[in-house]
CSV table of C-alpha atoms and ligand atoms in Angstrom, one decimal:
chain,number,residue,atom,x,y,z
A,1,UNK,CA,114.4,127.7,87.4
A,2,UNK,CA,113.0,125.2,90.1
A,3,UNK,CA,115.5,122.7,91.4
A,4,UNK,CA,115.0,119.1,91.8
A,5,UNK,CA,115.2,118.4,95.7
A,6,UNK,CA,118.1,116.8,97.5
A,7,UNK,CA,118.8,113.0,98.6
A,8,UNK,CA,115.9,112.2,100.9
A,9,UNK,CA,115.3,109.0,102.5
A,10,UNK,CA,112.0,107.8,104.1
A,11,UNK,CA,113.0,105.2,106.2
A,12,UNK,CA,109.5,103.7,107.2
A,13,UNK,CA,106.6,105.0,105.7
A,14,UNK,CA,103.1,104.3,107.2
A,15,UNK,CA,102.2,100.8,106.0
A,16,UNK,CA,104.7,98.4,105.7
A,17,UNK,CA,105.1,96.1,108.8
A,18,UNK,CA,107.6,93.5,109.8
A,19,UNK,CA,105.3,90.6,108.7
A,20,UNK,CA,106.4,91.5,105.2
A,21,UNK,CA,109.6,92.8,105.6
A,22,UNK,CA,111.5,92.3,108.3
A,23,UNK,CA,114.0,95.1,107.7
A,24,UNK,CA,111.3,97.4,108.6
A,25,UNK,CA,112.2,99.6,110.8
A,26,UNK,CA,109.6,99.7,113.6
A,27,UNK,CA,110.6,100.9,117.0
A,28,UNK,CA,112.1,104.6,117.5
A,29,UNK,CA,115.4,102.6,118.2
A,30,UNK,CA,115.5,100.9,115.1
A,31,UNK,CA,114.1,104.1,113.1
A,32,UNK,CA,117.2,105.9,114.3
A,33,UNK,CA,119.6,103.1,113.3
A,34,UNK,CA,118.6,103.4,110.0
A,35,UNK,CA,118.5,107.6,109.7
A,36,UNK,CA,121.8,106.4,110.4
A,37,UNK,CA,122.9,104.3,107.7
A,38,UNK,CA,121.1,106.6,105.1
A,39,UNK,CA,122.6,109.4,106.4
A,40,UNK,CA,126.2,108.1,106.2
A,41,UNK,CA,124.8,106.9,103.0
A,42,UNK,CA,124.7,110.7,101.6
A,43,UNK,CA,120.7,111.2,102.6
A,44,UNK,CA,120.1,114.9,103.8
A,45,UNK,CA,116.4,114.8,104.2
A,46,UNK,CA,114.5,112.0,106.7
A,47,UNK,CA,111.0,112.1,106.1
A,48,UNK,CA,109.9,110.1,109.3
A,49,UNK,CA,106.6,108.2,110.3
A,50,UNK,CA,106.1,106.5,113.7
A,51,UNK,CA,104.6,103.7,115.0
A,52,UNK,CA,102.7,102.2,117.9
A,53,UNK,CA,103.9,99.2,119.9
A,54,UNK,CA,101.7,96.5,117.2
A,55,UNK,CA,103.5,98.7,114.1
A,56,UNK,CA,100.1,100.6,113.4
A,57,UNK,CA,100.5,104.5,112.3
A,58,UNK,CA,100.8,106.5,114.7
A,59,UNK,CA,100.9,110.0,115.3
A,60,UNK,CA,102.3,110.4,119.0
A,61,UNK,CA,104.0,113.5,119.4
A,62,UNK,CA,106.0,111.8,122.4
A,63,UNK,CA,107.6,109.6,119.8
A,64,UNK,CA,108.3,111.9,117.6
A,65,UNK,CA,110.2,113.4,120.3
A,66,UNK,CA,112.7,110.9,121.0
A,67,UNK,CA,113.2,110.2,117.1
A,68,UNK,CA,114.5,113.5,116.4
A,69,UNK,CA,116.5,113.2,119.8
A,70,UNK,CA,118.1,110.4,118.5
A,71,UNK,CA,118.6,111.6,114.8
A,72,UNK,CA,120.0,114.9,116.2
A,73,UNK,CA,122.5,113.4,117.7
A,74,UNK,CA,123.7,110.4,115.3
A,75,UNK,CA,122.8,112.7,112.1
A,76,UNK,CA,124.4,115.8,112.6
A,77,UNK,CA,122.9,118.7,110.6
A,78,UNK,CA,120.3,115.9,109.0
A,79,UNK,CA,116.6,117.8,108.1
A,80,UNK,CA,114.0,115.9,109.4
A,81,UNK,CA,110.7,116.2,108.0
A,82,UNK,CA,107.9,114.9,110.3
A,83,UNK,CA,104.6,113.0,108.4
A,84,UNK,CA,101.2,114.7,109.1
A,85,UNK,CA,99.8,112.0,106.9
A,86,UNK,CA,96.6,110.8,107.1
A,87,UNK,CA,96.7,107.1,108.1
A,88,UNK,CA,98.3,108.3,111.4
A,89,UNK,CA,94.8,109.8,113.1
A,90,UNK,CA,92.3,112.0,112.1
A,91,UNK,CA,91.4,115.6,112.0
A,92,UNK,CA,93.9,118.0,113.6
A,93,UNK,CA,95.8,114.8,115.9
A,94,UNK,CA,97.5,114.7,112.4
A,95,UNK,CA,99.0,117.8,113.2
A,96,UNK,CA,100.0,116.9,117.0
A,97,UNK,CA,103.9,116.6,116.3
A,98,UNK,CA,104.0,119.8,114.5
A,99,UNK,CA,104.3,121.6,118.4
A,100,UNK,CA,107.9,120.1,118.2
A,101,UNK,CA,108.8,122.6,115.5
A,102,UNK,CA,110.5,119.8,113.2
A,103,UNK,CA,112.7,121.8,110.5
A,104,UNK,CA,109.5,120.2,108.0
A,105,UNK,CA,106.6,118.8,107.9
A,106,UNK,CA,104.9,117.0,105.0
A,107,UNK,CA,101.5,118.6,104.1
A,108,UNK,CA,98.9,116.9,101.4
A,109,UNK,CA,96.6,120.1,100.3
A,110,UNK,CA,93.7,118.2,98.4
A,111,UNK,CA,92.3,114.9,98.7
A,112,UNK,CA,92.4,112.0,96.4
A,113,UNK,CA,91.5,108.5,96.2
A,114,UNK,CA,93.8,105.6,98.0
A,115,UNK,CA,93.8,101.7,97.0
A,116,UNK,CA,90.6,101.0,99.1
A,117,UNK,CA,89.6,104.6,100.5
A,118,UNK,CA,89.4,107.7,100.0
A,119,UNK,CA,92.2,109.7,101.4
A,120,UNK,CA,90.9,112.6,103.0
A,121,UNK,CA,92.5,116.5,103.4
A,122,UNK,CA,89.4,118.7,104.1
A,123,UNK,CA,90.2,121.8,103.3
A,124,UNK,CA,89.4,123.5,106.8
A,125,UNK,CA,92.1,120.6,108.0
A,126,UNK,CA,94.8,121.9,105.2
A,127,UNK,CA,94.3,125.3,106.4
A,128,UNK,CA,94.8,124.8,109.7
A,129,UNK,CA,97.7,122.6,109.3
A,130,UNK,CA,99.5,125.2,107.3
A,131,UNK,CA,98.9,127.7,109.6
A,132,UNK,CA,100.6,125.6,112.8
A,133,UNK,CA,103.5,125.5,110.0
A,134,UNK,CA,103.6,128.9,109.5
A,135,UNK,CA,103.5,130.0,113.1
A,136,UNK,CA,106.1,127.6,114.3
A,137,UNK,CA,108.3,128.0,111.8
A,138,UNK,CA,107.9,124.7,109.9
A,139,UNK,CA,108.6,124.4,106.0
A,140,UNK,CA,106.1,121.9,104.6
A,141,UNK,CA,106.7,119.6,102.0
A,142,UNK,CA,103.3,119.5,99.6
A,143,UNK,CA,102.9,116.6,98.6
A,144,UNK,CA,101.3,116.6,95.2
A,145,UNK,CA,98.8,113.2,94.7
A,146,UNK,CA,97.2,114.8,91.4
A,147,UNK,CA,98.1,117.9,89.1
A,148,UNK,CA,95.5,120.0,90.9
A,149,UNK,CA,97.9,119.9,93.9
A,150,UNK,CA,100.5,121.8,92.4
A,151,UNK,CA,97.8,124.6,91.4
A,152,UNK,CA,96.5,124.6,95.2
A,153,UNK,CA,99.9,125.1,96.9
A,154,UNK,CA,100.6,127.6,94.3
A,155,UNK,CA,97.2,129.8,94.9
A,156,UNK,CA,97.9,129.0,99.0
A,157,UNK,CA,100.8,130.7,98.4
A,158,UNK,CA,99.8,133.7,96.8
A,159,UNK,CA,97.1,134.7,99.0
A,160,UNK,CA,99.6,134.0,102.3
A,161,UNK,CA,99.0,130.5,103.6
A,162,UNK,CA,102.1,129.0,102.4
A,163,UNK,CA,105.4,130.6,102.5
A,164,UNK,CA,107.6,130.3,99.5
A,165,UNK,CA,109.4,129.2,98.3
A,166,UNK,CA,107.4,126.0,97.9
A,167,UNK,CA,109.0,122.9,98.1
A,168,UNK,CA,106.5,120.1,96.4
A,169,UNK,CA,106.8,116.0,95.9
A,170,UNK,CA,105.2,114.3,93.2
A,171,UNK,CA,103.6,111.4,94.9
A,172,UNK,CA,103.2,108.6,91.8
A,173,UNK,CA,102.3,105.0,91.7
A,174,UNK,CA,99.8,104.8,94.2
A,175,UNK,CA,97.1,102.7,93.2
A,176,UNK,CA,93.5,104.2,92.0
A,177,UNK,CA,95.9,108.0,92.5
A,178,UNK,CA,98.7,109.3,90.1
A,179,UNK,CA,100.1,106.4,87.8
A,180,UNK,CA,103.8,106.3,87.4
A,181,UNK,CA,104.2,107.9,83.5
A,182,UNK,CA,106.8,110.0,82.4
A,183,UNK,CA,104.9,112.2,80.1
A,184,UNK,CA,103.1,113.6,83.5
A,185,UNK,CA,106.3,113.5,85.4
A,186,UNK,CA,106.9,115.9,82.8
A,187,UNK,CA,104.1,118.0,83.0
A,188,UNK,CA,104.8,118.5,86.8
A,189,UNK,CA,108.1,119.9,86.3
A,190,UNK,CA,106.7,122.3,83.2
A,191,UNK,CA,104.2,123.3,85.5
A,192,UNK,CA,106.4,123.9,89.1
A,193,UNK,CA,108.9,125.9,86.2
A,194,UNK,CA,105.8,128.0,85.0
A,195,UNK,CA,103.7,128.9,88.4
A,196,UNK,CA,106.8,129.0,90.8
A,197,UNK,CA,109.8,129.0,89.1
A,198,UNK,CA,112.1,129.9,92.6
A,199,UNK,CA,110.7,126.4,94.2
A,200,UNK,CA,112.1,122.8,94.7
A,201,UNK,CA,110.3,119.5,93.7
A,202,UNK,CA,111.3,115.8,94.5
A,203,UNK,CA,109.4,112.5,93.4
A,204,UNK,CA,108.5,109.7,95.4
A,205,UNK,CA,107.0,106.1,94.1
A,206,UNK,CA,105.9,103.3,96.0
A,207,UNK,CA,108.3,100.2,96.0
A,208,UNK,CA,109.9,99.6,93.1
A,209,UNK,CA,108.6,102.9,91.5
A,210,UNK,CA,111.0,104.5,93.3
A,211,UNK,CA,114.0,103.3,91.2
A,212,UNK,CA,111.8,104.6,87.9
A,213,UNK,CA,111.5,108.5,89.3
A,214,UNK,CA,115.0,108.2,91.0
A,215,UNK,CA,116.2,107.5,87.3
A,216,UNK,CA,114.0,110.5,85.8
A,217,UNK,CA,115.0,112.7,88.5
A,218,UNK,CA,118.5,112.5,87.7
A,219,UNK,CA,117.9,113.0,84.0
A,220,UNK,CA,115.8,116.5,84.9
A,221,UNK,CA,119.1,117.5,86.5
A,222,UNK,CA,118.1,116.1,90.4
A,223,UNK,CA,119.2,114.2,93.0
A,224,UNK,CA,116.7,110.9,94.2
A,225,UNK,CA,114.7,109.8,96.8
A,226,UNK,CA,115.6,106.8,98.7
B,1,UNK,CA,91.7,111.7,67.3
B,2,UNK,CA,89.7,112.4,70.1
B,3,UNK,CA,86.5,114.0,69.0
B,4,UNK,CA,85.4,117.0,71.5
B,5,UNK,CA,81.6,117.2,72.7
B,6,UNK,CA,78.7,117.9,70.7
B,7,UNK,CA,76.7,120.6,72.6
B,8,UNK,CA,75.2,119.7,76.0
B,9,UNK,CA,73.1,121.2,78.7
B,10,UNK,CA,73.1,121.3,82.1
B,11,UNK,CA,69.8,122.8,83.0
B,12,UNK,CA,70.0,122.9,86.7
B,13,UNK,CA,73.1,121.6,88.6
B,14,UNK,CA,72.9,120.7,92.3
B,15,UNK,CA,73.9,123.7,93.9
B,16,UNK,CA,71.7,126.9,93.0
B,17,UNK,CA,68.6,127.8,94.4
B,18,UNK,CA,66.1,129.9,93.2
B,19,UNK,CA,67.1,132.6,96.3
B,20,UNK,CA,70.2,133.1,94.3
B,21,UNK,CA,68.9,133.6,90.9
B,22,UNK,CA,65.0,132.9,90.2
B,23,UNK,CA,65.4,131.3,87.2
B,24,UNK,CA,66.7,128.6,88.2
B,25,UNK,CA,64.4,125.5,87.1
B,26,UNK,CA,63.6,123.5,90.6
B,27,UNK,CA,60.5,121.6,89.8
B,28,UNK,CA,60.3,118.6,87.3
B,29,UNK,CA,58.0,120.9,85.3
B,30,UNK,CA,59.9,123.7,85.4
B,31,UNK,CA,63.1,121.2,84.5
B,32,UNK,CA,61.1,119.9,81.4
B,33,UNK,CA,60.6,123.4,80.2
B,34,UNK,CA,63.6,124.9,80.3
B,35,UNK,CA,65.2,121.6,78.4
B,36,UNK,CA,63.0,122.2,75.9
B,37,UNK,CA,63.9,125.6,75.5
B,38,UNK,CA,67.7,124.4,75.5
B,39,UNK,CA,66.8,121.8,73.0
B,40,UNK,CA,65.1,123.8,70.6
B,41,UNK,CA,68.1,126.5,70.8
B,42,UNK,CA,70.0,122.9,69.7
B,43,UNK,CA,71.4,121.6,72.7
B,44,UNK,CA,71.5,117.3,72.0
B,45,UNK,CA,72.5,116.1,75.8
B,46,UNK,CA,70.7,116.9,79.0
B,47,UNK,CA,72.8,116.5,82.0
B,48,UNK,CA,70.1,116.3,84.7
B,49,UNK,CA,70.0,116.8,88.7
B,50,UNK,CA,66.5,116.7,90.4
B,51,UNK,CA,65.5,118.3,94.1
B,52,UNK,CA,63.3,118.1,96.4
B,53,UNK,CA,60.5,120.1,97.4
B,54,UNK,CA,62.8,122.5,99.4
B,55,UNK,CA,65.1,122.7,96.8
B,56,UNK,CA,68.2,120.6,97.9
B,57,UNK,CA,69.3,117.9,96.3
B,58,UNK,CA,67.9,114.5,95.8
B,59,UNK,CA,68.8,111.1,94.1
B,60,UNK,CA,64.9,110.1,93.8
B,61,UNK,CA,64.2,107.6,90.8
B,62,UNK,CA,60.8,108.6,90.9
B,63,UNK,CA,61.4,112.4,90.2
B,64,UNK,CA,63.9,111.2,87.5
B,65,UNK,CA,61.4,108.9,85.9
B,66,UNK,CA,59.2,112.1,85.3
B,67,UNK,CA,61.5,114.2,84.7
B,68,UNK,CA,62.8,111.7,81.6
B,69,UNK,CA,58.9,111.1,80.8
B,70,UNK,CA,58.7,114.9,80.2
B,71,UNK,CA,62.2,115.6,78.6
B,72,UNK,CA,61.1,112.5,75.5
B,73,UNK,CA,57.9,113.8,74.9
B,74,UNK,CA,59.1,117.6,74.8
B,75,UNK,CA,63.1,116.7,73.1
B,76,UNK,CA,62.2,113.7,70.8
B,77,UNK,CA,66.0,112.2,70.0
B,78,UNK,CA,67.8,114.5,72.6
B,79,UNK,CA,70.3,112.5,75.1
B,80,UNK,CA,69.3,112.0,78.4
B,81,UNK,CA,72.1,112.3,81.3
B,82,UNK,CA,71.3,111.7,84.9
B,83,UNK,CA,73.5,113.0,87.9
B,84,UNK,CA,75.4,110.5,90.2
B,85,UNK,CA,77.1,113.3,91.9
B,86,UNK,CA,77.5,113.3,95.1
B,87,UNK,CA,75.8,116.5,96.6
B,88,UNK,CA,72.4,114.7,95.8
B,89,UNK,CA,72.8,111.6,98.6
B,90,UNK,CA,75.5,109.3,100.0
B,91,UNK,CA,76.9,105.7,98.7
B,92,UNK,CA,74.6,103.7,96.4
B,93,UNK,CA,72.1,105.8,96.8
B,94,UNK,CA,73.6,107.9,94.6
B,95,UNK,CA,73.2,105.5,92.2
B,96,UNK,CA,69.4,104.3,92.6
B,97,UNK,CA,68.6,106.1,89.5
B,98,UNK,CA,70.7,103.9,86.8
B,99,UNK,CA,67.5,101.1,87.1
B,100,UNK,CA,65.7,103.6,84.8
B,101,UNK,CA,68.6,102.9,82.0
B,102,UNK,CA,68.9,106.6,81.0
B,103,UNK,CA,70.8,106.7,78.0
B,104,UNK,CA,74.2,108.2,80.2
B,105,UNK,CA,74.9,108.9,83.7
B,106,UNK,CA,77.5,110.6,85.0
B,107,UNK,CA,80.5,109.4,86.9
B,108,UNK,CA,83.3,110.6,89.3
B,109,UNK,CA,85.8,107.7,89.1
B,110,UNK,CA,88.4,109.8,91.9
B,111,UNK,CA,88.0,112.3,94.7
B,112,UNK,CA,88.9,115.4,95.4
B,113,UNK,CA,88.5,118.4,97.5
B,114,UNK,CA,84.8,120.8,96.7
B,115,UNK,CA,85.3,124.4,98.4
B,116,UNK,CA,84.0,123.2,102.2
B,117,UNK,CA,84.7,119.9,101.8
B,118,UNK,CA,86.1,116.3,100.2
B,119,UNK,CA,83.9,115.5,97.4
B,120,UNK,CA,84.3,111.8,98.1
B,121,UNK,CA,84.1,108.8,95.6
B,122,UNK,CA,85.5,106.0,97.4
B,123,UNK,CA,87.1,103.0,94.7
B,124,UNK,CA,84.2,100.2,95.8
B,125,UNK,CA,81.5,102.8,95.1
B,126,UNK,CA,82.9,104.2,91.8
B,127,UNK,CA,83.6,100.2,90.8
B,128,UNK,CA,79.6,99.6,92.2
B,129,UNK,CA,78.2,102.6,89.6
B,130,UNK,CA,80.4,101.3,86.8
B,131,UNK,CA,79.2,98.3,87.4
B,132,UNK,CA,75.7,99.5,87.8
B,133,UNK,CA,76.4,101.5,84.2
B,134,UNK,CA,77.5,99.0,82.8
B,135,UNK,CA,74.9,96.0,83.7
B,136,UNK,CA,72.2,98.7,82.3
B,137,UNK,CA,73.9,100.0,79.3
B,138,UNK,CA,74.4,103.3,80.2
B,139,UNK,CA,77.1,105.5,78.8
B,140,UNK,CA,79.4,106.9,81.5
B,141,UNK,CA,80.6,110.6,81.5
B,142,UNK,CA,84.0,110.5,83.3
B,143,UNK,CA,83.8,113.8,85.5
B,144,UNK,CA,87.5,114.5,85.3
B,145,UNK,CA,88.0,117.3,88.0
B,146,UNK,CA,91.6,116.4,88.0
B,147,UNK,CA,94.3,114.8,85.8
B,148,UNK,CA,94.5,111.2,87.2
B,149,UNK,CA,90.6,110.8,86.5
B,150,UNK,CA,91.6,110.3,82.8
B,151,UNK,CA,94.3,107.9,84.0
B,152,UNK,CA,91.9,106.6,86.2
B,153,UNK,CA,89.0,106.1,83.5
B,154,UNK,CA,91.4,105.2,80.8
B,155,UNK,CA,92.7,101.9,83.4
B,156,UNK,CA,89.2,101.2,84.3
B,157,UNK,CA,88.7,100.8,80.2
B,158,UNK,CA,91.6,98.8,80.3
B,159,UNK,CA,90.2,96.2,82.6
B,160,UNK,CA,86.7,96.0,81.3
B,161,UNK,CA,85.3,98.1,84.6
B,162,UNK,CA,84.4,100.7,81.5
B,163,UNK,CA,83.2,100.0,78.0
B,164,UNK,CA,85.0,102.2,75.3
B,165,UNK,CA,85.0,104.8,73.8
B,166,UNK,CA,85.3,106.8,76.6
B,167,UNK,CA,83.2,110.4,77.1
B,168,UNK,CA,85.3,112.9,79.3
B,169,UNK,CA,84.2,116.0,80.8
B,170,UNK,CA,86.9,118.0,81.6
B,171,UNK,CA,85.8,120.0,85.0
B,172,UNK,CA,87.8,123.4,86.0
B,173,UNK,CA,86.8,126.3,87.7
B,174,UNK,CA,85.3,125.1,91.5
B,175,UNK,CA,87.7,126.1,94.0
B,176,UNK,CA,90.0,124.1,95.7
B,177,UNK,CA,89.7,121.6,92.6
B,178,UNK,CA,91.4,121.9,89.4
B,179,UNK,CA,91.4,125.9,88.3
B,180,UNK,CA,90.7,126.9,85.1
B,181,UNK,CA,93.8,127.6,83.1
B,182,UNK,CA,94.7,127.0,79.5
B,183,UNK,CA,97.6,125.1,79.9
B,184,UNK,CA,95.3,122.2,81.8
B,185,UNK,CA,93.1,122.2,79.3
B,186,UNK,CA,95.4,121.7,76.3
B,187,UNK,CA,97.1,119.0,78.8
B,188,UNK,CA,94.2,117.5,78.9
B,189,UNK,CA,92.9,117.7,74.9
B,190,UNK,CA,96.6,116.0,74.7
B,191,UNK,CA,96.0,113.2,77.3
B,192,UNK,CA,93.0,112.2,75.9
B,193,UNK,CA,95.0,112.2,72.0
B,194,UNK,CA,97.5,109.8,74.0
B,195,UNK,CA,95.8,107.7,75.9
B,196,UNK,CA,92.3,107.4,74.5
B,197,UNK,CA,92.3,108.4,70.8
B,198,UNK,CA,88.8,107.3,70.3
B,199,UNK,CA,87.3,109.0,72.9
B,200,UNK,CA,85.1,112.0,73.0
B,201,UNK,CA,85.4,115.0,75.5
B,202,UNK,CA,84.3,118.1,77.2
B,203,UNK,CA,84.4,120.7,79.8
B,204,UNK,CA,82.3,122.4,82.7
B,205,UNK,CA,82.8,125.1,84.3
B,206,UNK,CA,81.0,126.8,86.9
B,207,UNK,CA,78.8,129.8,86.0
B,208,UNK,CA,81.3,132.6,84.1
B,209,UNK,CA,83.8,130.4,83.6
B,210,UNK,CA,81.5,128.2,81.3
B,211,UNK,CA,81.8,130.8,78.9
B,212,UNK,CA,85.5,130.6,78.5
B,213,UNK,CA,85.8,127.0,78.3
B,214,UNK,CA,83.3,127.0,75.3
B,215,UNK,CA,85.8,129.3,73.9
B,216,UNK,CA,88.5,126.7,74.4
B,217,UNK,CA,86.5,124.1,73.1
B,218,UNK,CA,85.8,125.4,69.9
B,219,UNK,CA,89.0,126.3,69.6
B,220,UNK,CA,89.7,122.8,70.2
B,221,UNK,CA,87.4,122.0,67.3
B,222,UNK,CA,84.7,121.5,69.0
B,223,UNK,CA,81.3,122.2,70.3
B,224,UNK,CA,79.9,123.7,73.5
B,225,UNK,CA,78.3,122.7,76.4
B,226,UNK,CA,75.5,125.8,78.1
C,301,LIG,ZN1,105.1,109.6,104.4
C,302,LIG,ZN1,111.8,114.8,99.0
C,303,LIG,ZN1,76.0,117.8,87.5
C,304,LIG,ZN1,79.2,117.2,78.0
């Protein structure tokens, strides 16, 4: 049986900056301050993005650096999952932190359409980023935009580019990609159960989605995202 | 209920060349011929690509206005569907053909990845052809080559971006896209039951795997697409 993944907090993501909310957490400082409170909150997972000086995405393995200095210390035994998202950089600078052998990484293995772009995973990039996880040890976090996601991590496994078991995130609720709708919510966990029944799975939403999959999480027997 | 295809022909597709297999139809003439042959074996819709001289492919009007001239003068009463896909030019280009008002078009309303690369569709172009489509009375075919294209198509109804019913082809079967499994497909005959009951569908596969999605289809109740 797959199991639904553990409390996992992401305490920035890429977009939000402090012009809208100015609880943001922007600076490595802050970023660590509130690991912090999530973690003494019960959050066992930090899925961590950084950002430059004027809050844009960045992707600075330097930073990167000195966040999980900081989390090491004030979270004890905390996993920290680094972003190789793509509105950090381009091309393999998305995988620049991944030399700092975070315990995961997050890993998108197809591409999909964003609000206003497209958001692009070549599939010479996915490869490549895999296999810097592979060599260095990193467990990636898939994170599944569309049903054929699931399929993809599950054929990169079999033939060796993935190690299992796989550990996927249902990504929902991001505009012109995956709708939040509990009859697919559904299908993904019929499907992880059927193609790779020893894995773990998680759901994330954007905003105020995130209460709605937090909710079904807990009713498919999991624990929720923060 | 959803009502699946009636049979439908795609004579040449983007990607083979007469290297690979020489009966491949590259000119217009040679098009023309081998969708009458299709026709009078009772195919009903021609799903059309043109090239150019060196056989790649091409987004010309002019090729498609002969190739259209040809196709109602051989097919009287057969329905005509032009390619916007995006192996045959880049942006609205793709899309310079709808001014002739074939009777459909088709249209990718997402992206996703192709085997070398990100078939991309970004939202202002897809919102630009449905536009385009719609101005001209042309009847879309959704290309659904993953499960939040039906969302997609079925929100895009919702809003008035697309006239219903909608037409769905189901695509499975090109690598690094959505595979072709069983399970898919009846989650997709099932989406389209939920969330667009008076559409139509069908499915594409690439070369063998044609074969068994006809056999799905008509299991499905439906007809067959060669
Ligand atoms: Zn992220
Ligand atoms: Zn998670
Ligand atoms: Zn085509
Ligand atoms: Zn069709």
């Amino acid at each position: 049986m797959t199991k639904p993944c553990v409390i996992c907090v992401a305490i920035t993501g890429s977009l939000p900056v402090k012009a809208n909310n100015p609880a943001v957490p922007i600076t490595v400082s802050e970023q660590i301050e509130s690991t912090q409170e999530a973690f003494e909150a019960g959050a066992t997972i930090v899925h961590a993005h950084v950002r430059n000086d004027d809050e844009t995405p960045s992707s600075d393995p330097e930073k990167f650096a000195r966040l999980r200095e900081g989390i090491e210390k004030h979270c004890p035994g905390m996993i920290i999952q680094f972003s190789t998202g793509g509105r950090s950089g381009a091309g393999r600078s998305r995988g620049a932190m991944l030399a700092l052998a975070p315990d995961m990484a997050s890993l998108a293995v197809g591409s999909n359409n964003f609000p206003a772009r497209v958001y692009e995973n070549p599939p010479d990039l996915v490869d490549w980023l895999a296999a810097e996880m592979r060599t260095r040890g990193v467990k990636p976090e898939i994170e599944a935009f569309d049903l054929s996601h699931i399929h993809q991590a599950v054929a990169m496994r079999r033939d060796g580019r993935l190690r299992g078991p796989l550990y996927v995130q249902f990504v929902m609720g991001v505009r012109n990609a995956m709708p939040v709708d509990r009859d697919v919510f559904d299908y993904y966990v019929r499907t992880m159960e059927r193609l790779a029944p020893d894995s773990e799975w998680c759901a994330a939403g954007i905003g105020a989605h995130q209460f709605t999959l937090n909710e079904w999480c807990v009713a498919g027997g999991g624990h929720a995202r923060t």
